[in-house]
Amino acid sequence: MTNFEIQQSVPYFMIIGLKWRQVRGKLRQVASGPGGVTYGVTKRESIFYRAGVTRSRPVGRNWVRIGGKLFHVTLGCTGIYGTTRNGQIWKYRGE
């Protein structure tokens, strides 16, 4: 099992073409899915999503905090899921 705890405060990078571009913010873990939907969690388990992601602006505008605490987040065509430090599994239903 991967230990994400050792990757504290790793800057988030996004691939654009063949180059990496740094995106402001510090996340322990990040996941991106269909349409550029991007979520991440901090070392304190706060959850954020990337607002303003479009085809013409693939890095988006800013990170927006949402309620809850997660250790890991993942997303795909069936939804957004997360796990807590204790192994509980949650599915995001929106705000």
Short mmCIF file of N, CA and C in Angstrom, two decimals:
data_model
loop_
_atom_site.label_atom_id
_atom_site.label_comp_id
_atom_site.label_asym_id
_atom_site.label_seq_id
_atom_site.Cartn_x
_atom_site.Cartn_y
_atom_site.Cartn_z
N MET A 1 0.84 -1.18 0.00
CA MET A 1 0.00 0.00 0.00
C MET A 1 0.89 1.24 0.00
N THR A 2 0.53 2.22 -0.81
CA THR A 2 1.30 3.45 -0.90
C THR A 2 1.07 4.31 0.33
N ASN A 3 2.12 4.89 0.87
CA ASN A 3 2.01 5.78 2.01
C ASN A 3 2.09 7.22 1.54
N PHE A 4 0.95 7.91 1.47
CA PHE A 4 0.91 9.28 1.00
C PHE A 4 1.39 10.26 2.05
N GLU A 5 1.51 9.82 3.30
CA GLU A 5 1.94 10.70 4.38
C GLU A 5 3.35 11.23 4.16
N ILE A 6 4.22 10.47 3.53
CA ILE A 6 5.59 10.92 3.33
C ILE A 6 5.71 11.98 2.24
N GLN A 7 4.62 12.25 1.52
CA GLN A 7 4.64 13.23 0.45
C GLN A 7 3.98 14.53 0.89
N GLN A 8 4.19 14.95 2.10
CA GLN A 8 3.55 16.15 2.64
C GLN A 8 3.97 17.39 1.87
N SER A 9 2.99 18.24 1.59
CA SER A 9 3.22 19.55 0.98
C SER A 9 3.94 19.50 -0.35
N VAL A 10 3.64 18.50 -1.16
CA VAL A 10 4.21 18.44 -2.50
C VAL A 10 3.44 19.40 -3.39
N PRO A 11 4.13 20.34 -4.06
CA PRO A 11 3.41 21.25 -4.96
C PRO A 11 2.69 20.47 -6.05
N TYR A 12 1.52 20.93 -6.45
CA TYR A 12 0.71 20.28 -7.46
C TYR A 12 1.16 20.75 -8.84
N PHE A 13 1.42 19.83 -9.75
CA PHE A 13 1.80 20.16 -11.11
C PHE A 13 0.78 19.58 -12.07
N MET A 14 0.61 20.22 -13.21
CA MET A 14 -0.33 19.75 -14.22
C MET A 14 0.39 19.63 -15.55
N ILE A 15 0.11 18.58 -16.29
CA ILE A 15 0.77 18.41 -17.58
C ILE A 15 -0.03 19.15 -18.65
N ILE A 16 0.68 19.95 -19.43
CA ILE A 16 0.09 20.69 -20.55
C ILE A 16 0.99 20.41 -21.74
N GLY A 17 0.48 19.68 -22.71
CA GLY A 17 1.32 19.31 -23.84
C GLY A 17 2.43 18.39 -23.36
N LEU A 18 3.67 18.80 -23.60
CA LEU A 18 4.81 17.98 -23.23
C LEU A 18 5.60 18.56 -22.06
N LYS A 19 5.07 19.58 -21.42
CA LYS A 19 5.78 20.25 -20.34
C LYS A 19 4.96 20.25 -19.06
N TRP A 20 5.64 20.35 -17.94
CA TRP A 20 4.97 20.50 -16.65
C TRP A 20 4.87 21.98 -16.33
N ARG A 21 3.75 22.36 -15.74
CA ARG A 21 3.55 23.74 -15.29
C ARG A 21 3.09 23.69 -13.84
N GLN A 22 3.75 24.43 -12.99
CA GLN A 22 3.37 24.44 -11.58
C GLN A 22 2.08 25.23 -11.39
N VAL A 23 1.22 24.69 -10.55
CA VAL A 23 -0.05 25.31 -10.20
C VAL A 23 0.05 25.69 -8.73
N ARG A 24 -0.34 26.90 -8.39
CA ARG A 24 -0.24 27.37 -6.99
C ARG A 24 -1.03 26.48 -6.05
N GLY A 25 -0.49 26.29 -4.87
CA GLY A 25 -1.15 25.49 -3.85
C GLY A 25 -0.25 24.35 -3.38
N LYS A 26 -0.60 23.79 -2.23
CA LYS A 26 0.15 22.66 -1.68
C LYS A 26 -0.85 21.57 -1.31
N LEU A 27 -0.70 20.42 -1.93
CA LEU A 27 -1.56 19.28 -1.67
C LEU A 27 -0.71 18.05 -1.42
N ARG A 28 -1.20 17.16 -0.59
CA ARG A 28 -0.52 15.89 -0.37
C ARG A 28 -0.85 14.93 -1.50
N GLN A 29 -2.07 15.00 -2.00
CA GLN A 29 -2.52 14.05 -3.01
C GLN A 29 -3.52 14.76 -3.91
N VAL A 30 -3.50 14.45 -5.21
CA VAL A 30 -4.38 15.09 -6.18
C VAL A 30 -4.88 14.05 -7.17
N ALA A 31 -6.11 14.25 -7.66
CA ALA A 31 -6.69 13.35 -8.66
C ALA A 31 -7.47 14.17 -9.66
N SER A 32 -7.39 13.77 -10.92
CA SER A 32 -8.11 14.47 -11.98
C SER A 32 -8.89 13.45 -12.79
N GLY A 33 -10.06 13.87 -13.26
CA GLY A 33 -10.92 12.95 -13.98
C GLY A 33 -11.47 13.57 -15.25
N PRO A 34 -12.59 13.04 -15.72
CA PRO A 34 -13.20 13.49 -16.97
C PRO A 34 -13.44 15.00 -16.97
N GLY A 35 -13.14 15.64 -18.09
CA GLY A 35 -13.40 17.07 -18.24
C GLY A 35 -12.48 17.96 -17.43
N GLY A 36 -11.41 17.41 -16.89
CA GLY A 36 -10.48 18.22 -16.11
C GLY A 36 -10.90 18.44 -14.67
N VAL A 37 -11.96 17.75 -14.21
CA VAL A 37 -12.38 17.87 -12.82
C VAL A 37 -11.21 17.41 -11.94
N THR A 38 -10.79 18.27 -11.01
CA THR A 38 -9.61 17.97 -10.21
C THR A 38 -9.89 18.23 -8.73
N TYR A 39 -9.56 17.24 -7.90
CA TYR A 39 -9.71 17.34 -6.45
C TYR A 39 -8.38 16.99 -5.81
N GLY A 40 -8.17 17.47 -4.59
CA GLY A 40 -6.97 17.13 -3.86
C GLY A 40 -7.19 17.26 -2.37
N VAL A 41 -6.26 16.68 -1.60
CA VAL A 41 -6.32 16.78 -0.14
C VAL A 41 -4.98 17.27 0.38
N THR A 42 -5.03 17.99 1.49
CA THR A 42 -3.83 18.53 2.12
C THR A 42 -3.32 17.56 3.19
N LYS A 43 -2.18 17.88 3.76
CA LYS A 43 -1.64 17.03 4.83
C LYS A 43 -2.54 17.06 6.07
N ARG A 44 -3.38 18.08 6.20
CA ARG A 44 -4.34 18.15 7.31
C ARG A 44 -5.70 17.58 6.93
N GLU A 45 -5.76 16.93 5.76
CA GLU A 45 -6.93 16.21 5.26
C GLU A 45 -8.08 17.11 4.83
N SER A 46 -7.80 18.39 4.58
CA SER A 46 -8.81 19.28 3.99
C SER A 46 -8.95 18.93 2.52
N ILE A 47 -10.16 19.11 1.98
CA ILE A 47 -10.47 18.73 0.60
C ILE A 47 -10.66 19.99 -0.24
N PHE A 48 -10.07 19.99 -1.43
CA PHE A 48 -10.19 21.12 -2.36
C PHE A 48 -10.52 20.62 -3.76
N TYR A 49 -11.22 21.47 -4.54
CA TYR A 49 -11.37 21.20 -5.96
C TYR A 49 -10.85 22.41 -6.73
N ARG A 50 -10.47 22.19 -7.98
CA ARG A 50 -9.91 23.24 -8.82
C ARG A 50 -11.03 23.88 -9.61
N ALA A 51 -11.28 25.17 -9.37
CA ALA A 51 -12.36 25.91 -10.05
C ALA A 51 -11.84 26.50 -11.36
N GLY A 52 -12.73 26.66 -12.32
CA GLY A 52 -12.42 27.36 -13.55
C GLY A 52 -11.61 26.59 -14.57
N VAL A 53 -11.59 25.27 -14.48
CA VAL A 53 -10.85 24.47 -15.46
C VAL A 53 -11.67 24.39 -16.75
N THR A 54 -11.09 24.84 -17.84
CA THR A 54 -11.72 24.78 -19.16
C THR A 54 -10.67 24.35 -20.18
N ARG A 55 -11.10 24.09 -21.38
CA ARG A 55 -10.16 23.72 -22.44
C ARG A 55 -9.16 24.85 -22.70
N SER A 56 -9.64 26.08 -22.65
CA SER A 56 -8.75 27.22 -22.90
C SER A 56 -7.94 27.61 -21.65
N ARG A 57 -8.36 27.16 -20.48
CA ARG A 57 -7.64 27.43 -19.24
C ARG A 57 -7.50 26.11 -18.46
N PRO A 58 -6.64 25.22 -18.92
CA PRO A 58 -6.56 23.88 -18.32
C PRO A 58 -6.07 23.85 -16.88
N VAL A 59 -5.39 24.89 -16.41
CA VAL A 59 -4.94 24.90 -15.01
C VAL A 59 -5.99 25.51 -14.09
N GLY A 60 -7.08 26.05 -14.66
CA GLY A 60 -8.13 26.62 -13.83
C GLY A 60 -7.74 27.95 -13.22
N ARG A 61 -8.59 28.42 -12.28
CA ARG A 61 -8.39 29.72 -11.64
C ARG A 61 -7.84 29.61 -10.23
N ASN A 62 -8.48 28.77 -9.39
CA ASN A 62 -8.10 28.71 -7.98
C ASN A 62 -8.63 27.43 -7.34
N TRP A 63 -8.08 27.13 -6.15
CA TRP A 63 -8.54 25.99 -5.35
C TRP A 63 -9.67 26.46 -4.45
N VAL A 64 -10.72 25.65 -4.34
CA VAL A 64 -11.87 25.96 -3.49
C VAL A 64 -12.03 24.84 -2.47
N ARG A 65 -12.06 25.21 -1.20
CA ARG A 65 -12.21 24.21 -0.13
C ARG A 65 -13.66 23.77 -0.02
N ILE A 66 -13.85 22.48 0.16
CA ILE A 66 -15.19 21.96 0.41
C ILE A 66 -15.19 21.27 1.77
N GLY A 67 -16.35 21.03 2.31
CA GLY A 67 -16.46 20.44 3.64
C GLY A 67 -15.99 19.00 3.71
N GLY A 68 -15.60 18.60 4.89
CA GLY A 68 -15.19 17.23 5.14
C GLY A 68 -13.69 17.09 5.31
N LYS A 69 -13.29 15.88 5.66
CA LYS A 69 -11.88 15.53 5.84
C LYS A 69 -11.65 14.19 5.16
N LEU A 70 -10.62 14.12 4.31
CA LEU A 70 -10.26 12.87 3.65
C LEU A 70 -8.75 12.71 3.64
N PHE A 71 -8.32 11.46 3.63
CA PHE A 71 -6.91 11.13 3.51
C PHE A 71 -6.51 10.97 2.05
N HIS A 72 -7.46 10.45 1.22
CA HIS A 72 -7.21 10.20 -0.19
C HIS A 72 -8.50 10.43 -0.97
N VAL A 73 -8.39 10.95 -2.18
CA VAL A 73 -9.55 11.17 -3.04
C VAL A 73 -9.25 10.61 -4.42
N THR A 74 -10.27 10.08 -5.08
CA THR A 74 -10.14 9.58 -6.44
C THR A 74 -11.44 9.86 -7.18
N LEU A 75 -11.36 10.01 -8.50
CA LEU A 75 -12.56 10.28 -9.26
C LEU A 75 -12.47 9.69 -10.65
N GLY A 76 -13.65 9.48 -11.21
CA GLY A 76 -13.78 8.91 -12.54
C GLY A 76 -15.19 9.12 -13.03
N CYS A 77 -15.58 8.37 -14.04
CA CYS A 77 -16.90 8.57 -14.65
C CYS A 77 -18.05 8.16 -13.74
N THR A 78 -17.78 7.40 -12.68
CA THR A 78 -18.86 6.97 -11.77
C THR A 78 -18.99 7.85 -10.54
N GLY A 79 -18.11 8.83 -10.38
CA GLY A 79 -18.22 9.74 -9.24
C GLY A 79 -16.91 10.02 -8.56
N ILE A 80 -17.02 10.70 -7.43
CA ILE A 80 -15.86 11.09 -6.63
C ILE A 80 -15.92 10.32 -5.32
N TYR A 81 -14.85 9.62 -5.01
CA TYR A 81 -14.77 8.81 -3.80
C TYR A 81 -13.58 9.24 -2.98
N GLY A 82 -13.67 9.01 -1.68
CA GLY A 82 -12.55 9.31 -0.81
C GLY A 82 -12.48 8.32 0.34
N THR A 83 -11.31 8.25 0.94
CA THR A 83 -11.14 7.42 2.12
C THR A 83 -10.59 8.28 3.26
N THR A 84 -11.00 7.92 4.47
CA THR A 84 -10.49 8.59 5.66
C THR A 84 -9.24 7.86 6.13
N ARG A 85 -8.57 8.45 7.08
CA ARG A 85 -7.39 7.81 7.67
C ARG A 85 -7.74 6.44 8.27
N ASN A 86 -9.00 6.27 8.73
CA ASN A 86 -9.44 5.01 9.35
C ASN A 86 -9.97 4.00 8.34
N GLY A 87 -9.92 4.34 7.04
CA GLY A 87 -10.35 3.40 6.02
C GLY A 87 -11.82 3.46 5.64
N GLN A 88 -12.57 4.43 6.18
CA GLN A 88 -13.96 4.58 5.77
C GLN A 88 -14.01 5.10 4.34
N ILE A 89 -14.98 4.62 3.55
CA ILE A 89 -15.12 5.04 2.16
C ILE A 89 -16.34 5.95 2.04
N TRP A 90 -16.15 7.08 1.35
CA TRP A 90 -17.21 8.06 1.16
C TRP A 90 -17.37 8.37 -0.32
N LYS A 91 -18.60 8.66 -0.76
CA LYS A 91 -18.88 9.12 -2.11
C LYS A 91 -19.42 10.54 -2.02
N TYR A 92 -18.87 11.45 -2.84
CA TYR A 92 -19.28 12.84 -2.81
C TYR A 92 -20.61 13.01 -3.55
N ARG A 93 -21.55 13.73 -2.90
CA ARG A 93 -22.87 13.96 -3.50
C ARG A 93 -23.10 15.42 -3.83
N GLY A 94 -22.10 16.26 -3.71
CA GLY A 94 -22.25 17.68 -4.01
C GLY A 94 -22.73 18.46 -2.80
N GLU A 95 -22.70 19.79 -2.95
CA GLU A 95 -23.12 20.64 -1.85
C GLU A 95 -24.42 21.32 -2.17
#
